[in-house]
Coordinates of C-alpha atoms in Angstrom, one line a residue:
Chain A
X1 CA 123.1 78.9 97.6
X2 CA 122.8 80.5 101.0
X3 CA 120.0 82.8 101.8
X4 CA 119.9 85.5 104.4
X5 CA 116.3 86.5 105.2
X6 CA 115.5 89.7 107.2
X7 CA 112.6 89.7 109.6
X8 CA 111.2 92.6 111.6
X9 CA 109.1 92.4 114.7
X10 CA 106.2 94.9 114.3
X11 CA 102.9 95.7 116.0
X12 CA 100.5 93.0 114.8
X13 CA 98.6 94.0 111.6
X14 CA 95.2 93.8 113.2
X15 CA 96.0 96.2 116.1
X16 CA 94.6 99.7 116.0
X17 CA 97.6 101.7 116.9
X18 CA 97.5 104.6 119.4
X19 CA 99.6 107.7 119.2
X20 CA 101.6 108.4 122.4
X21 CA 100.7 111.4 124.5
X22 CA 104.2 112.9 124.0
X23 CA 103.5 112.8 120.2
X24 CA 106.8 111.2 119.5
X25 CA 105.6 107.8 118.4
X26 CA 102.9 105.2 118.9
X27 CA 102.2 103.1 122.0
X28 CA 104.2 99.8 121.7
X29 CA 104.3 98.7 125.4
X30 CA 101.8 95.9 126.1
X31 CA 100.7 95.8 122.5
X32 CA 100.6 92.6 120.5
X33 CA 103.6 92.2 118.2
X34 CA 104.3 89.7 115.5
X35 CA 106.5 89.1 112.5
X36 CA 106.0 91.7 109.7
X37 CA 103.6 89.9 107.3
X38 CA 105.8 90.6 104.2
X39 CA 108.7 89.0 106.1
X40 CA 106.8 85.9 106.8
X41 CA 106.3 85.6 103.0
X42 CA 110.1 86.1 102.5
X43 CA 110.9 83.4 105.0
X44 CA 108.4 81.0 103.4
X45 CA 109.9 81.6 100.0
X46 CA 113.4 81.1 101.3
X47 CA 112.3 77.8 102.8
X48 CA 110.6 76.7 99.6
X49 CA 113.8 77.4 97.7
X50 CA 115.6 75.2 100.1
X51 CA 112.9 72.5 99.7
X52 CA 113.4 72.7 96.0
X53 CA 117.2 72.2 96.6
X54 CA 117.9 75.6 95.0
X55 CA 119.2 76.8 98.4
X56 CA 121.3 74.9 100.9
X57 CA 120.9 77.0 103.9
X58 CA 118.5 79.7 105.2
X59 CA 119.6 82.1 108.0
X60 CA 117.1 84.5 109.5
X61 CA 118.2 87.9 110.7
X62 CA 116.4 90.4 113.0
X63 CA 117.5 93.7 114.3
X64 CA 115.9 94.8 117.6
X65 CA 115.5 94.4 121.3
X66 CA 115.5 91.1 123.2
X67 CA 111.9 90.3 122.0
X68 CA 113.2 90.2 118.4
X69 CA 114.4 86.7 119.3
X70 CA 110.7 85.6 119.5
X71 CA 110.4 86.7 115.8
X72 CA 113.5 84.7 115.0
X73 CA 112.2 81.6 116.8
X74 CA 109.1 81.9 114.5
X75 CA 111.3 81.9 111.4
X76 CA 113.3 79.0 112.8
X77 CA 110.1 77.1 113.5
X78 CA 109.0 77.7 109.9
X79 CA 112.2 76.1 108.7
X80 CA 115.1 78.5 108.9
X81 CA 118.4 76.7 109.9
X82 CA 119.9 79.3 112.2
X83 CA 119.5 82.9 113.1
X84 CA 121.4 86.1 113.8
X85 CA 120.1 88.7 116.3
X86 CA 121.6 92.1 116.1
X87 CA 120.7 93.6 119.4
X88 CA 119.4 97.2 119.6
X89 CA 117.9 98.3 122.9
X90 CA 114.1 99.0 122.8
X91 CA 114.8 102.7 123.6
X92 CA 117.1 103.1 120.6
X93 CA 115.0 101.1 118.1
X94 CA 112.9 104.1 116.9
X95 CA 116.0 105.8 115.7
X96 CA 117.0 102.9 113.5
X97 CA 116.3 103.7 109.8
X98 CA 116.3 101.5 106.8
X99 CA 119.6 103.0 105.9
X100 CA 121.1 101.4 109.1
X101 CA 119.3 98.1 108.6
X102 CA 120.6 97.9 105.0
X103 CA 124.2 98.6 106.2
X104 CA 123.8 95.8 108.8
X105 CA 122.4 93.4 106.2
X106 CA 124.9 94.2 103.6
X107 CA 127.8 93.7 106.1
X108 CA 126.4 90.3 107.2
X109 CA 125.7 89.3 103.6
X110 CA 129.3 89.9 102.6
X111 CA 130.9 88.4 105.7
X112 CA 128.6 85.4 105.7
X113 CA 129.1 84.9 101.9
X114 CA 125.4 84.8 101.2
X115 CA 124.1 84.5 97.7
X116 CA 120.6 85.8 98.2
X117 CA 119.1 88.4 100.6
X118 CA 115.3 88.2 101.0
X119 CA 113.1 90.7 102.9
X120 CA 109.5 91.8 102.8
X121 CA 108.7 94.6 100.4
X122 CA 107.8 96.9 103.3
X123 CA 107.4 96.9 107.1
X124 CA 103.8 97.6 108.1
X125 CA 104.9 100.0 110.8
X126 CA 107.2 102.6 109.1
X127 CA 105.7 101.7 105.6
X128 CA 109.1 102.7 104.1
X129 CA 109.6 100.1 101.3
X130 CA 113.4 100.8 101.2
X131 CA 115.5 98.1 102.8
X132 CA 115.8 95.7 99.9
X133 CA 116.6 98.4 97.4
X134 CA 119.2 100.0 99.7
X135 CA 120.8 96.7 100.6
X136 CA 121.1 95.9 96.9
X137 CA 122.8 99.3 96.2
X138 CA 125.3 98.9 99.1
X139 CA 126.2 95.4 97.9
X140 CA 126.1 96.4 94.2
X141 CA 123.8 93.4 93.6
X142 CA 120.8 93.4 91.3
X143 CA 117.4 93.8 93.0
X144 CA 114.0 92.2 92.3
X145 CA 111.5 94.1 94.3
X146 CA 107.7 93.3 94.8
X147 CA 108.3 89.7 93.7
X148 CA 105.2 87.5 93.2
X149 CA 107.1 84.6 91.6
X150 CA 110.7 83.4 91.9
X151 CA 112.0 80.7 89.6
X152 CA 115.5 79.3 88.9
X153 CA 116.6 79.8 85.3
X154 CA 120.1 78.5 84.8
X155 CA 122.5 80.7 86.7
X156 CA 119.8 83.4 86.9
X157 CA 116.6 83.9 89.0
X158 CA 113.6 84.7 87.0
X159 CA 111.3 87.0 89.0
X160 CA 107.8 88.2 88.3
X161 CA 107.2 91.6 89.9
X162 CA 104.0 93.4 90.8
X163 CA 104.1 96.8 89.1
X164 CA 101.4 99.5 88.8
X165 CA 99.8 98.3 85.5
X166 CA 100.2 94.6 86.0
X167 CA 103.2 92.2 86.1
X168 CA 106.8 92.4 84.9
X169 CA 109.3 89.7 84.4
X170 CA 113.0 90.2 84.9
X171 CA 116.1 88.0 85.3
X172 CA 118.7 88.7 88.0
X173 CA 122.1 87.2 88.4
X174 CA 123.0 85.8 91.8
X175 CA 124.0 87.2 94.2
X176 CA 120.8 89.3 94.4
X177 CA 118.3 90.9 96.7
X178 CA 114.6 90.0 96.5
X179 CA 111.7 91.7 98.3
X180 CA 108.5 89.7 98.7
X181 CA 105.1 91.0 97.8
X182 CA 101.9 89.6 99.3
X183 CA 101.1 87.2 96.5
X184 CA 104.5 85.5 96.4
X185 CA 103.1 82.6 98.5
X186 CA 101.0 81.6 101.5
X187 CA 103.3 81.2 104.6
X188 CA 103.0 78.0 106.5
X189 CA 102.0 77.7 110.1
X190 CA 104.8 76.4 112.4
X191 CA 103.7 73.1 113.9
X192 CA 104.2 72.3 117.5
X193 CA 107.1 69.8 116.9
X194 CA 108.8 72.4 114.7
X195 CA 108.4 75.0 117.4
X196 CA 110.0 72.7 119.9
X197 CA 112.8 71.9 117.5
X198 CA 113.3 75.6 116.8
X199 CA 114.2 76.1 120.5
X200 CA 117.4 74.1 119.9
X201 CA 118.5 75.9 116.7
X202 CA 121.3 78.4 117.3
X203 CA 120.7 82.2 117.5
X204 CA 124.0 84.2 117.2
X205 CA 123.8 87.5 119.1
X206 CA 125.8 90.5 118.0
X207 CA 125.8 94.3 118.2
X208 CA 125.7 96.8 115.3
X209 CA 129.0 98.3 116.6
X210 CA 130.7 94.8 116.1
X211 CA 129.8 95.1 112.5
X212 CA 131.1 98.7 112.3
X213 CA 127.7 100.1 111.7
X214 CA 126.9 103.5 113.3
X215 CA 123.3 103.9 114.2
X216 CA 123.2 107.7 114.5
X217 CA 120.0 108.8 112.9
X218 CA 119.9 111.3 110.1
X219 CA 116.1 111.8 110.4
X220 CA 114.6 113.6 113.4
X221 CA 111.0 112.8 114.1
X222 CA 109.4 116.1 115.1
X223 CA 105.9 114.7 115.8
X224 CA 103.6 111.8 115.4
X225 CA 99.9 112.6 115.4
X226 CA 96.5 111.1 114.8
X227 CA 95.2 111.5 111.3
X228 CA 92.2 113.8 110.9
X229 CA 88.9 112.2 111.8
X230 CA 86.3 112.0 109.1
X231 CA 83.0 113.6 109.9
X232 CA 80.4 111.0 110.8
X233 CA 78.4 109.8 107.8
X234 CA 74.8 108.7 107.5
X235 CA 73.0 105.5 106.7
X236 CA 70.5 105.7 103.9
X237 CA 67.4 103.6 103.5
X238 CA 67.5 102.6 99.9
X239 CA 69.1 103.1 96.5
X240 CA 66.9 106.0 95.6
X241 CA 67.9 108.0 98.7
X242 CA 71.6 107.1 98.0
X243 CA 71.4 108.4 94.5
X244 CA 69.5 111.5 95.6
X245 CA 72.2 112.3 98.2
X246 CA 74.9 111.8 95.7
X247 CA 73.2 114.2 93.3
X248 CA 72.8 116.7 96.1
X249 CA 76.5 116.5 96.8
X250 CA 77.3 116.9 93.1
X251 CA 79.0 113.5 92.8
X252 CA 76.8 112.0 90.1
Chain B
X1 CA 127.3 143.9 112.8
X2 CA 125.6 145.4 109.8
X3 CA 128.2 144.0 107.3
X4 CA 128.0 140.6 108.9
X5 CA 124.3 140.5 108.3
X6 CA 124.7 141.7 104.7
X7 CA 127.3 139.1 104.0
X8 CA 125.0 136.4 105.4
X9 CA 122.2 137.6 103.2
X10 CA 124.5 137.4 100.2
X11 CA 125.5 133.9 101.2
X12 CA 122.0 132.6 101.5
X13 CA 121.2 134.3 98.2
X14 CA 124.1 132.5 96.5
X15 CA 123.1 129.2 98.0
X16 CA 119.6 129.6 96.8
X17 CA 120.6 130.4 93.3
X18 CA 122.7 127.2 93.1
X19 CA 120.3 124.9 94.9
X20 CA 118.3 122.8 92.5
X21 CA 115.9 119.9 92.6
X22 CA 115.9 116.9 90.3
X23 CA 112.6 115.4 89.3
X24 CA 112.8 111.9 87.9
X25 CA 110.2 111.4 85.2
X26 CA 108.3 108.2 84.9
X27 CA 106.8 107.1 81.6
X28 CA 105.4 104.1 79.8
X29 CA 104.4 103.8 76.2
X30 CA 105.8 107.2 75.3
X31 CA 103.5 108.8 77.9
X32 CA 104.4 110.8 80.9
X33 CA 102.9 109.5 84.1
X34 CA 100.6 111.7 86.2
X35 CA 102.8 110.8 89.2
X36 CA 105.7 112.8 87.6
X37 CA 103.5 115.9 87.4
X38 CA 102.7 115.6 91.1
X39 CA 106.4 115.3 91.8
X40 CA 107.0 118.6 89.9
X41 CA 104.4 120.2 92.1
X42 CA 106.2 118.9 95.2
X43 CA 109.5 120.3 93.7
X44 CA 107.9 123.7 93.3
X45 CA 107.0 123.6 97.0
X46 CA 110.6 122.9 97.8
X47 CA 111.3 126.2 96.0
X48 CA 114.6 125.6 94.2
X49 CA 115.3 125.5 90.5
X50 CA 113.8 122.4 88.9
X51 CA 115.6 120.0 86.6
X52 CA 113.7 117.1 85.1
X53 CA 115.4 113.9 83.9
X54 CA 113.9 111.3 81.6
X55 CA 115.7 108.0 81.1
X56 CA 114.6 105.2 78.8
X57 CA 115.0 103.4 75.5
X58 CA 112.8 105.9 73.7
X59 CA 112.1 109.2 75.4
X60 CA 111.6 111.8 72.6
X61 CA 107.9 112.1 73.0
X62 CA 108.1 112.2 76.8
X63 CA 110.9 114.8 76.6
X64 CA 108.7 116.9 74.3
X65 CA 105.8 116.7 76.8
X66 CA 108.1 117.5 79.7
X67 CA 109.6 120.5 78.0
X68 CA 106.1 122.1 78.1
X69 CA 105.7 121.6 81.9
X70 CA 105.8 125.0 83.6
X71 CA 108.5 125.7 86.2
X72 CA 111.0 123.2 84.8
X73 CA 114.2 125.0 83.9
X74 CA 116.4 122.2 82.8
X75 CA 115.6 118.9 81.0
X76 CA 118.1 116.1 80.9
X77 CA 117.4 113.2 78.5
X78 CA 119.3 109.9 78.9
X79 CA 118.3 107.7 75.9
X80 CA 119.8 104.3 75.6
X81 CA 118.4 101.0 74.4
X82 CA 119.8 99.4 77.5
X83 CA 117.3 101.4 79.6
X84 CA 114.3 99.5 78.2
X85 CA 112.2 98.3 81.1
X86 CA 113.9 100.9 83.4
X87 CA 115.7 98.4 85.5
X88 CA 116.9 100.1 88.8
X89 CA 120.4 98.8 88.3
X90 CA 120.6 100.8 85.1
X91 CA 118.5 103.8 85.9
X92 CA 120.2 104.6 89.3
X93 CA 123.7 105.2 87.8
X94 CA 122.1 107.6 85.3
X95 CA 120.5 109.6 88.1
X96 CA 123.8 109.5 90.1
X97 CA 125.7 110.7 87.0
X98 CA 123.3 113.7 86.8
X99 CA 123.7 114.3 90.5
X100 CA 127.5 114.3 90.2
X101 CA 127.3 116.9 87.5
X102 CA 124.7 119.2 89.0
X103 CA 124.8 118.5 92.8
X104 CA 121.1 118.5 93.5
X105 CA 119.7 119.3 97.0
X106 CA 116.6 117.2 96.4
X107 CA 115.8 114.2 94.2
X108 CA 112.1 113.6 93.8
X109 CA 109.9 111.0 92.1
X110 CA 106.4 109.8 92.4
X111 CA 105.7 107.0 94.9
X112 CA 104.9 104.5 92.3
X113 CA 106.3 101.0 91.7
X114 CA 109.0 102.7 89.6
X115 CA 109.9 105.5 92.1
X116 CA 109.8 103.1 95.0
X117 CA 112.2 100.7 93.2
X118 CA 114.8 103.3 92.0
X119 CA 115.0 106.1 94.6
X120 CA 116.1 104.1 97.6
X121 CA 118.8 102.6 95.5
X122 CA 120.0 106.1 94.6
X123 CA 119.8 107.2 98.2
X124 CA 121.9 104.3 99.4
X125 CA 124.6 105.1 96.8
X126 CA 124.6 108.7 98.2
X127 CA 124.7 107.4 101.7
X128 CA 121.5 109.2 102.7
X129 CA 118.1 108.2 104.1
X130 CA 115.3 108.4 101.5
X131 CA 111.9 109.5 102.6
X132 CA 109.0 107.5 101.2
X133 CA 105.6 108.6 100.1
X134 CA 105.5 112.1 101.5
X135 CA 102.1 113.8 101.8
X136 CA 103.4 117.3 102.6
X137 CA 106.4 119.6 102.6
X138 CA 106.7 122.0 105.5
X139 CA 110.2 123.3 104.7
X140 CA 112.9 122.1 102.3
X141 CA 114.1 119.7 105.0
X142 CA 110.8 119.0 106.8
X143 CA 108.3 116.5 105.4
X144 CA 105.0 114.9 106.4
X145 CA 104.2 111.2 105.7
X146 CA 101.9 108.5 107.1
X147 CA 103.0 105.5 109.1
X148 CA 101.1 102.4 110.4
X149 CA 98.8 102.2 107.3
X150 CA 97.8 105.8 107.5
X151 CA 96.9 105.6 111.2
X152 CA 99.5 108.1 112.3
X153 CA 101.0 111.1 110.7
X154 CA 104.7 111.7 111.1
X155 CA 106.5 115.0 110.6
X156 CA 110.2 114.6 110.2
X157 CA 113.3 116.6 109.6
X158 CA 115.9 115.2 107.3
X159 CA 119.5 116.1 108.1
X160 CA 121.1 114.5 105.1
X161 CA 122.7 116.8 102.6
X162 CA 120.6 115.4 99.8
X163 CA 116.9 114.8 100.3
X164 CA 115.7 111.8 98.3
X165 CA 111.9 111.8 98.3
X166 CA 109.0 109.9 96.8
X167 CA 105.7 111.8 96.8
X168 CA 102.2 110.5 97.1
X169 CA 100.4 111.5 94.0
X170 CA 97.0 112.1 95.7
X171 CA 98.6 114.7 98.0
X172 CA 100.1 117.0 95.3
X173 CA 98.0 118.3 92.4
X174 CA 99.6 117.4 89.0
X175 CA 101.5 120.4 87.5
X176 CA 100.2 121.9 84.3
X177 CA 101.7 120.8 81.0
X178 CA 101.9 124.3 79.7
X179 CA 104.1 127.4 79.9
X180 CA 107.4 125.5 80.0
X181 CA 110.3 126.0 77.7
X182 CA 113.1 123.9 78.9
X183 CA 115.2 122.6 76.0
X184 CA 116.1 118.9 76.2
X185 CA 119.8 118.3 76.9
X186 CA 121.3 114.9 76.2
X187 CA 123.0 113.1 79.1
X188 CA 125.2 110.2 78.1
X189 CA 126.0 107.5 80.7
X190 CA 127.6 104.1 80.3
X191 CA 124.8 101.7 81.3
X192 CA 126.0 98.5 83.0
X193 CA 124.1 95.6 81.5
X194 CA 125.5 92.8 83.5
X195 CA 123.6 92.1 86.6
X196 CA 119.9 92.0 85.4
X197 CA 117.8 91.7 82.4
X198 CA 114.4 93.0 81.5
X199 CA 112.2 90.3 79.9
X200 CA 108.8 91.8 79.5
X201 CA 105.6 93.1 81.0
X202 CA 102.1 91.8 81.1
X203 CA 99.8 94.8 81.6
X204 CA 96.1 94.6 82.4
X205 CA 94.2 96.3 79.6
X206 CA 91.2 98.4 80.3
X207 CA 89.2 101.2 78.7
X208 CA 88.2 102.5 82.1
X209 CA 90.1 105.5 83.7
X210 CA 93.4 104.7 85.4
X211 CA 92.8 103.8 89.1
X212 CA 95.2 106.2 90.7
X213 CA 94.0 109.3 88.8
X214 CA 90.3 108.5 88.3
X215 CA 87.8 110.9 89.9
X216 CA 85.3 108.1 90.6
X217 CA 86.2 104.6 91.8
X218 CA 84.0 101.6 92.4
X219 CA 85.7 98.8 94.4
X220 CA 84.7 95.3 95.3
X221 CA 85.6 93.0 98.0
X222 CA 85.1 89.4 99.3
X223 CA 81.3 90.1 99.2
X224 CA 81.3 89.8 95.4
X225 CA 81.9 86.1 95.9
X226 CA 83.4 85.5 92.4
X227 CA 85.3 87.1 89.6
X228 CA 82.2 86.8 87.3
X229 CA 80.2 88.9 89.7
X230 CA 82.6 91.8 89.3
X231 CA 80.7 92.3 86.0
X232 CA 78.1 94.1 88.2
X233 CA 80.7 96.6 89.3
X234 CA 82.0 97.1 85.8
X235 CA 78.5 98.0 84.7
X236 CA 78.1 100.5 87.6
X237 CA 81.6 101.9 86.9
X238 CA 80.7 102.5 83.3
X239 CA 77.7 104.5 84.4
X240 CA 79.9 106.6 86.7
X241 CA 82.9 106.8 84.3
X242 CA 84.7 105.2 87.2
X243 CA 87.8 103.0 87.6
X244 CA 87.4 99.7 89.3
X245 CA 89.4 98.8 92.4
X246 CA 89.4 95.9 94.8
X247 CA 90.2 94.9 98.3
X248 CA 93.0 92.4 99.1
X249 CA 90.5 89.7 99.8
X250 CA 89.1 90.0 96.3
X251 CA 92.5 89.9 94.8
X252 CA 93.7 87.0 96.9
X253 CA 90.5 85.1 96.1
X254 CA 91.5 85.5 92.4
X255 CA 88.4 87.6 91.5
X256 CA 90.6 90.3 89.9
X257 CA 94.3 91.0 89.2
X258 CA 96.5 92.5 91.9
X259 CA 97.2 95.8 90.2
X260 CA 93.6 96.7 91.1
X261 CA 94.2 96.4 94.8
X262 CA 93.5 99.5 96.9
X263 CA 95.2 99.7 100.3
X264 CA 98.4 100.1 102.3
X265 CA 100.2 97.7 100.1
X266 CA 98.3 98.3 96.9
X267 CA 97.4 101.7 95.4
X268 CA 96.7 104.8 97.4
X269 CA 93.9 106.8 95.9
X270 CA 91.8 109.8 96.8
X271 CA 89.0 110.1 94.2
X272 CA 86.0 112.4 94.5
X273 CA 83.7 109.4 94.9
X274 CA 84.7 106.0 96.2
X275 CA 82.0 103.3 96.2
X276 CA 83.0 100.3 98.4
X277 CA 80.9 97.3 97.6
X278 CA 81.1 94.2 99.7
X279 CA 84.2 95.5 101.5
X280 CA 84.4 95.2 105.3
X281 CA 86.9 98.0 105.7
X282 CA 90.0 96.5 107.2
X283 CA 92.7 99.0 108.4
X284 CA 94.9 98.0 105.4
X285 CA 92.1 98.8 102.9
X286 CA 91.2 102.1 104.6
X287 CA 94.8 103.2 104.3
X288 CA 94.4 103.3 100.5
X289 CA 91.1 105.2 100.2
X290 CA 90.2 107.1 103.3
X291 CA 91.2 110.5 101.8
X292 CA 88.5 110.1 99.1
X293 CA 86.2 113.1 99.2
X294 CA 82.9 111.1 99.4
X295 CA 82.8 107.5 100.5
X296 CA 79.8 105.3 99.8
X297 CA 79.6 101.9 101.4
X298 CA 77.2 99.1 100.3
X299 CA 77.4 96.2 102.6
X300 CA 74.8 93.8 104.2
X301 CA 76.7 93.8 107.5
X302 CA 75.6 96.9 109.4
X303 CA 78.6 96.4 111.8
X304 CA 81.2 96.5 109.0
X305 CA 84.0 99.0 109.9
X306 CA 83.7 100.6 106.4
X307 CA 80.5 102.3 107.7
X308 CA 82.7 104.2 110.2
X309 CA 84.4 106.1 107.4
X310 CA 81.5 106.2 104.9
X311 CA 79.7 109.4 104.2
X312 CA 76.8 107.5 102.8
X313 CA 76.1 103.9 103.9
X314 CA 73.5 101.5 102.5
X315 CA 72.9 98.3 104.5
X316 CA 71.7 96.1 101.7
X317 CA 72.5 93.0 99.6
X318 CA 74.9 94.2 97.0
X319 CA 73.5 91.7 94.4
X320 CA 70.2 93.7 94.6
X321 CA 71.5 97.2 95.3
X322 CA 74.2 97.5 92.7
X323 CA 72.1 96.5 89.7
X324 CA 69.3 98.8 91.0
X325 CA 71.8 101.6 91.3
X326 CA 73.2 101.0 87.8
X327 CA 69.7 101.0 86.3
X328 CA 68.6 104.2 88.1
X329 CA 71.7 106.3 87.3

C-alpha cells in the first residue's frame, strides 16, 4: 500500500493572530509557522502503518510557497520516504480553496497510484474541514473522517471515528481517504539524525498547472475583521459573592 | 426603457419563484437534531422556498416531526436499510439525486460531525466550494464565518451556482416545530453499498442536557487532576441543570471522553452560563465557548488567560470552591 499524506504550513497554533490593516486577511509575514497539528497526526499514522508493514511507502505532499518545503522536510524527518511540493506563490496562496487542494491531491493520487490519502481533519487557519471529504468525492473513494483509530481488517480498514455523541466504527475498502482527529496518535519528534537524513530525501517540485488544475477562486473574501471584544469582567472575592452576582444577573 | 425594466422585474420574479433551498435533516434514534432546526432558520434567512430531506434506514418519526416545522414547503424522504449509519458515500448520492431533480440554489446542514462529513462530499460532486460553519448570512451569496479558532471573522462572497453551507447551531435560533404542513414525498435512490460499511456506534450515555444545546455548561480542565474528580463538576452541574464539558487537556489526560471537548476542534457552544473550572483558557478552548452569555472562571492561577474573557472570575482552589458552590446553590 502506498500512502499520500497532505501537510499544510500554517501559523503556529500558539500564535495570537493579528488582522491586517487592509482587512483582507491576517498578518503572516514574520509570524512563526509550523505544520498544521492535525497533519502531524496524519503523518505519524502513515508512518506507523508503514512500521506495521501495512504500507510500503509514505509520500508527503504540500501545496504552497517555497517555505512549504520546510514543512515537507519535517514530514520527511518524521519518516516519510519522499515528498511532492506543488508550488503556489505566497501572494496567490490565500486564493487557494480546499476545492483546489482536493483537485491537486486527487490528480496526484490517481497518477501516483496511491491506495490511501491521509490528511488532518481541518487546518487550524481556515478551519474548513473539507479537504478529505472533497478528495474522496473526486476520487469516488470511501472516506473515514475524524479518525481516532485505524486498523487493518483483511482487505478493509476498520476506522473508529469521533462523532458528536461518542464514537462510531466503520469499515472502508482501499483505496480510501482518511482524515485524522487529535486522538488518533501522539506524533513523534524528529531526532537530529533523522533531520539530517531528511535533507537527502527527494522533494519533487511541480506546479498546479502541470496537473491541469486551475486555481481560479470561486470565493471572494470581502473582509477579515477582529471579533467583538468582550467587556472586561470582574474578579470576585469568594463563592458567596460569585453566587450573589450570578443571581443578580439571573443566571442561577 | 420602461419595458426593459418591467421585463427585468418579471425575470427576477420568475427566478425567485423557482429558487429553492435544500435543508438536510440530521437525526439519531428517531429524533430530529437541534442542528437541523438551526439550519432551517438559516434557510429562512436565505429567503427561498425550503425543501427538507431526511435520509436513513428508518425516518417515519423524523419525517412526521419535520412536516410540522414552519416554513418548510416540501419534504423528501429517502428511506432505505442501506442508509443505516448515514455513511457519506451513501447519503451524498441521495442528496445529489434530489438536487438533480429540483436544482437547488442552496444546500444547508448543521455544522455537526454528520454535516461536516457529508456536505463537502456533495459540494465536490457539484464542483463547487462548500462554506463551513457559517455564523451569519448577509445576502444569499454573502456569508460570515470565523477563521483562526474564532480570532478573525471572515465575510465572503460565493460565486458558485450552488451554495453548499454548514451552519453553526449557536448562531441561528432553532426553528419552531409548529405551523408546518409539508407532506412527506418518497425519494427513491439506488444506494451503492460497495465501498464502505457501517459497523456500529458507542455513544456516551448521560441524563444531563446535551452539551451543544444546554443553557448552562460546567467544564473542567487539567486542574481537575483526575477523572474521579470530575464527580465534583457533575454534582455542581446537577444543581445548575447543566451539561458538562471539558478542555482538550482533560480529554487527552483521559479524565473524560472526547465527545465532551469544547473548543476549535471539539464542540462550539454558546450557553447562557459557562463555568470554566481548572481551565487555563488556551486560544483553542476559547474558540468553543467565548460566545457564551456569562462566563465564570474558577482557577487558582490569577494570570490564567481565561480571566480575560470571564465576566466573573474567582481565584481559588477549585477543590474548595466547587463543593462550596454546590452546597450553597
